[in-house]
CSV table of C-alpha atoms in Angstrom, one decimal:
chain,number,residue,atom,x,y,z
T,1,GLN,CA,0.0,0.0,0.0
T,2,LYS,CA,1.3,3.4,-0.8
T,3,GLU,CA,1.8,5.9,1.8
T,4,VAL,CA,-0.4,8.6,0.5
T,5,GLU,CA,-2.9,7.9,-2.4
T,6,GLN,CA,-4.8,10.2,-4.5
T,7,ASN,CA,-6.8,9.4,-7.9
T,8,SER,CA,-4.8,10.9,-10.8
T,9,GLY,CA,-7.7,12.1,-12.7
T,10,PRO,CA,-8.5,14.3,-14.5
T,11,LEU,CA,-11.2,15.2,-12.6
T,12,SER,CA,-13.6,17.5,-15.0
T,13,VAL,CA,-15.8,20.2,-13.5
T,14,PRO,CA,-18.0,22.8,-15.0
T,15,GLU,CA,-17.3,26.4,-14.1
T,16,GLY,CA,-19.1,27.1,-10.7
T,17,ALA,CA,-19.3,23.9,-9.5
T,18,ILE,CA,-17.7,22.1,-6.5
T,19,ALA,CA,-14.7,20.2,-7.0
T,20,SER,CA,-13.8,17.4,-4.7
T,21,LEU,CA,-10.5,16.0,-4.2
T,22,ASN,CA,-9.9,13.0,-2.2
T,23,CYS,CA,-6.8,11.3,-0.2
T,24,THR,CA,-6.0,8.5,2.0
T,25,TYR,CA,-2.8,7.5,3.9
T,26,SER,CA,-1.7,4.9,5.8
T,27,ASP,CA,0.1,6.0,8.7
T,28,ARG,CA,-2.3,6.0,11.5
T,29,GLY,CA,0.0,8.2,13.6
T,30,SER,CA,-0.1,11.2,11.2
T,31,GLN,CA,-1.0,14.2,12.8
T,32,SER,CA,-0.3,16.9,10.0
T,33,PHE,CA,-1.6,16.9,6.3
T,34,PHE,CA,-1.5,19.7,3.4
T,35,TRP,CA,-2.8,20.6,0.5
T,36,TYR,CA,-0.6,21.8,-2.6
T,37,ARG,CA,-1.7,23.1,-5.8
T,38,GLN,CA,0.8,22.7,-9.0
T,39,TYR,CA,0.5,24.6,-12.1
T,40,SER,CA,2.3,23.1,-15.2
T,41,GLY,CA,6.1,23.6,-14.9
T,42,LYS,CA,5.7,25.4,-11.7
T,43,SER,CA,6.7,24.3,-8.0
T,44,PRO,CA,3.9,23.1,-5.7
T,45,GLU,CA,2.1,26.2,-3.5
T,46,LEU,CA,0.3,25.7,-0.2
T,47,ILE,CA,-3.4,26.0,-0.3
T,48,MET,CA,-4.3,24.7,3.0
T,49,SER,CA,-2.9,23.1,6.3
T,50,ILE,CA,-5.3,20.8,8.6
T,51,TYR,CA,-4.2,19.2,11.9
T,52,SER,CA,-7.5,18.4,13.6
T,53,ASN,CA,-10.6,16.1,12.6
T,54,GLY,CA,-13.5,17.9,11.0
T,55,ASP,CA,-13.7,21.0,8.4
T,56,LYS,CA,-11.2,24.1,7.9
T,57,GLU,CA,-12.5,26.8,5.6
T,58,ASP,CA,-10.3,29.2,3.9
T,59,GLY,CA,-11.9,31.5,1.3
T,60,ARG,CA,-13.3,29.0,-1.6
T,61,PHE,CA,-11.5,26.0,0.0
T,62,THR,CA,-12.5,23.6,2.7
T,63,ALA,CA,-10.2,20.8,3.9
T,64,GLN,CA,-11.6,18.0,5.7
T,65,LEU,CA,-10.0,15.3,7.8
T,66,ASN,CA,-11.4,12.1,9.3
T,67,LYS,CA,-8.3,10.4,11.2
T,68,ALA,CA,-10.0,7.4,11.8
T,69,SER,CA,-10.8,6.6,8.3
T,70,GLN,CA,-7.2,7.9,7.2
T,71,TYR,CA,-8.8,10.1,4.9
T,72,VAL,CA,-8.2,13.9,3.6
T,73,SER,CA,-10.2,15.9,1.4
T,74,LEU,CA,-10.3,19.3,-0.4
T,75,LEU,CA,-13.3,21.1,-1.6
T,76,ILE,CA,-13.3,24.0,-4.1
T,77,ARG,CA,-16.5,25.7,-4.3
T,78,ASP,CA,-17.2,28.0,-7.2
T,79,SER,CA,-14.6,26.5,-9.2
T,80,GLN,CA,-12.7,28.5,-11.9
T,81,PRO,CA,-10.9,28.0,-14.9
T,82,SER,CA,-7.8,29.5,-12.8
T,83,ASP,CA,-8.3,26.8,-10.4
T,84,SER,CA,-7.3,24.1,-13.1
T,85,ALA,CA,-3.9,22.5,-11.8
T,86,THR,CA,-2.6,19.3,-10.3
T,87,TYR,CA,-3.4,19.0,-6.6
T,88,LEU,CA,-1.2,17.3,-4.1
T,89,CYS,CA,-1.8,15.7,-0.7
T,90,ALA,CA,0.9,15.5,1.7
T,91,VAL,CA,1.6,14.1,5.0
T,92,ASN,CA,4.2,14.6,7.8
T,93,MET,CA,4.7,11.2,8.7
T,94,ALA,CA,4.5,10.6,12.8
T,95,GLY,CA,7.6,11.3,14.7
T,96,THR,CA,9.5,12.3,11.7
T,97,TYR,CA,10.4,15.1,9.4
T,98,LYS,CA,9.4,13.3,6.4
T,99,TYR,CA,6.7,14.8,4.2
T,100,ILE,CA,5.3,12.1,1.9
T,101,PHE,CA,3.0,13.4,-1.1
T,102,GLY,CA,0.6,11.6,-3.4
T,103,THR,CA,1.1,11.5,-7.1
T,104,GLY,CA,-1.8,14.3,-7.6
T,105,THR,CA,-4.9,14.5,-8.9
T,106,ARG,CA,-5.4,16.8,-12.1
T,107,LEU,CA,-8.5,19.1,-12.2
T,108,LYS,CA,-9.7,20.7,-15.2
T,109,VAL,CA,-12.5,23.4,-14.8
T,110,LEU,CA,-14.4,23.7,-18.1
T,111,ALA,CA,-15.4,27.2,-18.8
D,1,SER,CA,12.0,38.2,4.3
D,2,GLN,CA,12.5,34.5,4.1
D,3,THR,CA,13.1,33.0,0.6
D,4,ILE,CA,14.3,30.0,-1.2
D,5,HIS,CA,16.8,30.2,-4.5
D,6,GLN,CA,17.5,27.2,-6.7
D,7,TRP,CA,19.7,26.9,-9.4
D,8,PRO,CA,20.4,26.4,-12.3
D,9,ALA,CA,16.8,26.8,-13.2
D,10,THR,CA,17.2,24.3,-16.4
D,11,LEU,CA,20.1,22.3,-17.6
D,12,VAL,CA,20.7,19.5,-20.2
D,13,GLN,CA,23.4,17.0,-19.6
D,14,PRO,CA,24.7,13.7,-21.0
D,15,VAL,CA,24.4,10.3,-19.7
D,16,GLY,CA,27.4,9.8,-17.5
D,17,SER,CA,28.0,13.5,-16.8
D,18,PRO,CA,28.3,15.2,-13.4
D,19,LEU,CA,25.7,17.1,-11.7
D,20,SER,CA,25.4,19.7,-9.1
D,21,LEU,CA,22.0,21.6,-8.0
D,22,GLU,CA,22.4,24.1,-5.4
D,23,CYS,CA,19.5,25.4,-3.0
D,24,THR,CA,20.0,28.2,-0.6
D,25,VAL,CA,17.6,29.8,1.7
D,26,GLU,CA,17.7,33.3,3.2
D,27,GLY,CA,16.1,34.9,6.1
D,28,THR,CA,16.1,32.0,8.5
D,29,SER,CA,18.7,29.7,10.4
D,30,ASN,CA,19.0,25.9,11.2
D,31,PRO,CA,16.1,25.2,8.5
D,32,ASN,CA,15.2,21.8,7.9
D,33,LEU,CA,15.7,21.3,4.2
D,34,TYR,CA,14.7,18.8,1.6
D,35,TRP,CA,15.2,17.4,-2.3
D,36,TYR,CA,12.3,16.0,-3.9
D,37,ARG,CA,12.3,14.8,-7.4
D,38,GLN,CA,9.4,14.6,-9.9
D,39,ALA,CA,9.6,12.4,-12.8
D,40,ALA,CA,7.2,13.7,-15.5
D,41,GLY,CA,3.5,13.0,-14.9
D,42,ARG,CA,4.5,11.8,-11.8
D,43,GLY,CA,4.2,12.8,-8.2
D,44,LEU,CA,7.0,14.3,-5.4
D,45,GLN,CA,9.4,11.5,-4.6
D,46,LEU,CA,11.5,12.4,-1.4
D,47,LEU,CA,15.0,11.9,-2.0
D,48,PHE,CA,17.2,13.6,1.1
D,49,TYR,CA,16.2,15.9,3.8
D,50,SER,CA,18.6,17.5,6.2
D,51,VAL,CA,17.8,18.7,10.0
D,52,GLY,CA,21.5,20.7,10.5
D,53,ILE,CA,24.8,20.8,8.9
D,54,GLY,CA,26.5,17.4,7.7
D,55,GLN,CA,23.5,15.8,8.8
D,56,ILE,CA,21.7,13.9,5.7
D,57,SER,CA,19.0,11.5,5.7
D,58,SER,CA,18.8,9.6,2.3
D,59,GLU,CA,15.1,8.1,1.3
D,60,VAL,CA,15.9,6.0,-2.1
D,61,PRO,CA,19.4,4.3,-2.7
D,62,GLN,CA,20.5,5.7,-6.1
D,63,ASN,CA,23.4,7.3,-7.8
D,64,LEU,CA,22.5,11.0,-6.3
D,65,SER,CA,23.9,12.1,-2.9
D,66,ALA,CA,23.1,15.4,-1.0
D,67,SER,CA,25.7,17.8,1.2
D,68,ARG,CA,25.0,20.5,3.6
D,69,PRO,CA,28.1,22.3,3.8
D,70,GLN,CA,26.4,25.6,5.3
D,71,ASP,CA,23.7,26.0,7.6
D,72,ARG,CA,21.4,27.5,4.6
D,73,GLN,CA,22.8,25.7,1.8
D,74,PHE,CA,21.9,22.4,0.2
D,75,ILE,CA,23.4,20.5,-2.6
D,76,LEU,CA,22.2,17.6,-4.8
D,77,SER,CA,25.0,15.7,-6.6
D,78,SER,CA,25.7,12.8,-9.0
D,79,LYS,CA,28.9,11.6,-10.4
D,80,LYS,CA,27.4,10.0,-13.3
D,81,LEU,CA,24.1,10.8,-14.5
D,82,LEU,CA,21.4,8.0,-16.0
D,83,LEU,CA,18.6,8.7,-18.3
D,84,SER,CA,16.3,7.9,-15.4
D,85,ASP,CA,17.6,11.0,-13.3
D,86,SER,CA,15.4,13.5,-15.5
D,87,GLY,CA,13.0,15.2,-13.7
D,88,PHE,CA,12.0,18.3,-12.0
D,89,TYR,CA,14.2,18.8,-8.8
D,90,LEU,CA,12.4,20.9,-6.1
D,91,CYS,CA,14.2,21.9,-2.9
D,92,ALA,CA,12.1,22.8,0.0
D,93,TRP,CA,12.4,24.3,3.5
D,94,PHE,CA,10.6,23.7,6.5
D,95,ARG,CA,9.0,27.2,7.7
D,96,GLY,CA,6.6,28.4,10.5
D,97,ASP,CA,3.0,28.9,9.4
D,98,ARG,CA,2.1,32.6,10.7
D,99,VAL,CA,-1.5,31.8,10.8
D,100,SER,CA,-1.6,28.3,12.3
D,101,GLY,CA,2.0,28.3,14.0
D,102,ALA,CA,2.6,25.1,12.5
D,103,ASN,CA,5.7,24.2,10.3
D,104,VAL,CA,4.8,23.8,6.8
D,105,LEU,CA,6.8,22.9,3.4
D,106,THR,CA,7.8,25.8,1.1
D,107,PHE,CA,9.3,25.0,-2.2
D,108,GLY,CA,11.8,26.5,-4.3
D,109,ALA,CA,11.0,27.5,-8.3
D,110,GLY,CA,12.8,24.1,-9.0
D,111,SER,CA,15.5,23.0,-11.5
D,112,ARG,CA,14.5,21.1,-14.7
D,113,LEU,CA,17.2,18.5,-15.6
D,114,THR,CA,16.8,16.3,-19.1
D,115,VAL,CA,19.4,13.8,-19.3
D,116,LEU,CA,20.3,12.7,-23.1
């Protein structure tokens, strides 16, 4: 089992819709979780971090964490064409300085 | 302000040639530093990380090596490049998030390596 798993996509949504991106992880002791956005040819940039079970909202973005199910998700409301990118889920492995990334989900927002 | 620099941005190297990629961080001291590689169409693979001068943890056995000669400098090297070394190399550092107070990884602009 991979340490961090994501559906590679592409996930296509119409402009204005909600995009839902999912991530599962294997290390049950992990406490810190992150979503990064990566445009083609660019380096990843942090969108959200989440550390507690439940929802965390920041503008159009909501991160959801369920540690019992080892599941992290990212919702993007009112999706815009500029949101088209690859979204990477990252997990800080418990008790380490290691940050492991999923392979990313490619999102396409159709105008 | 805190910034991270990587160079060169792009390079094309023949198989069997050496490699040196450099990363420096400004505006902070004793950062945790990381090297990741992203092959075409693939996710980020952790290669090395360092929590201090001369302290290197290797995640994947391969023909690459890393060194940290100074507090804010992290170097990725190879003596002989392979075709499979082609990819987008990203340096990152571990900084405090002002809002949450937690530490987050922040990436440099990356170095794109093509091995022919």
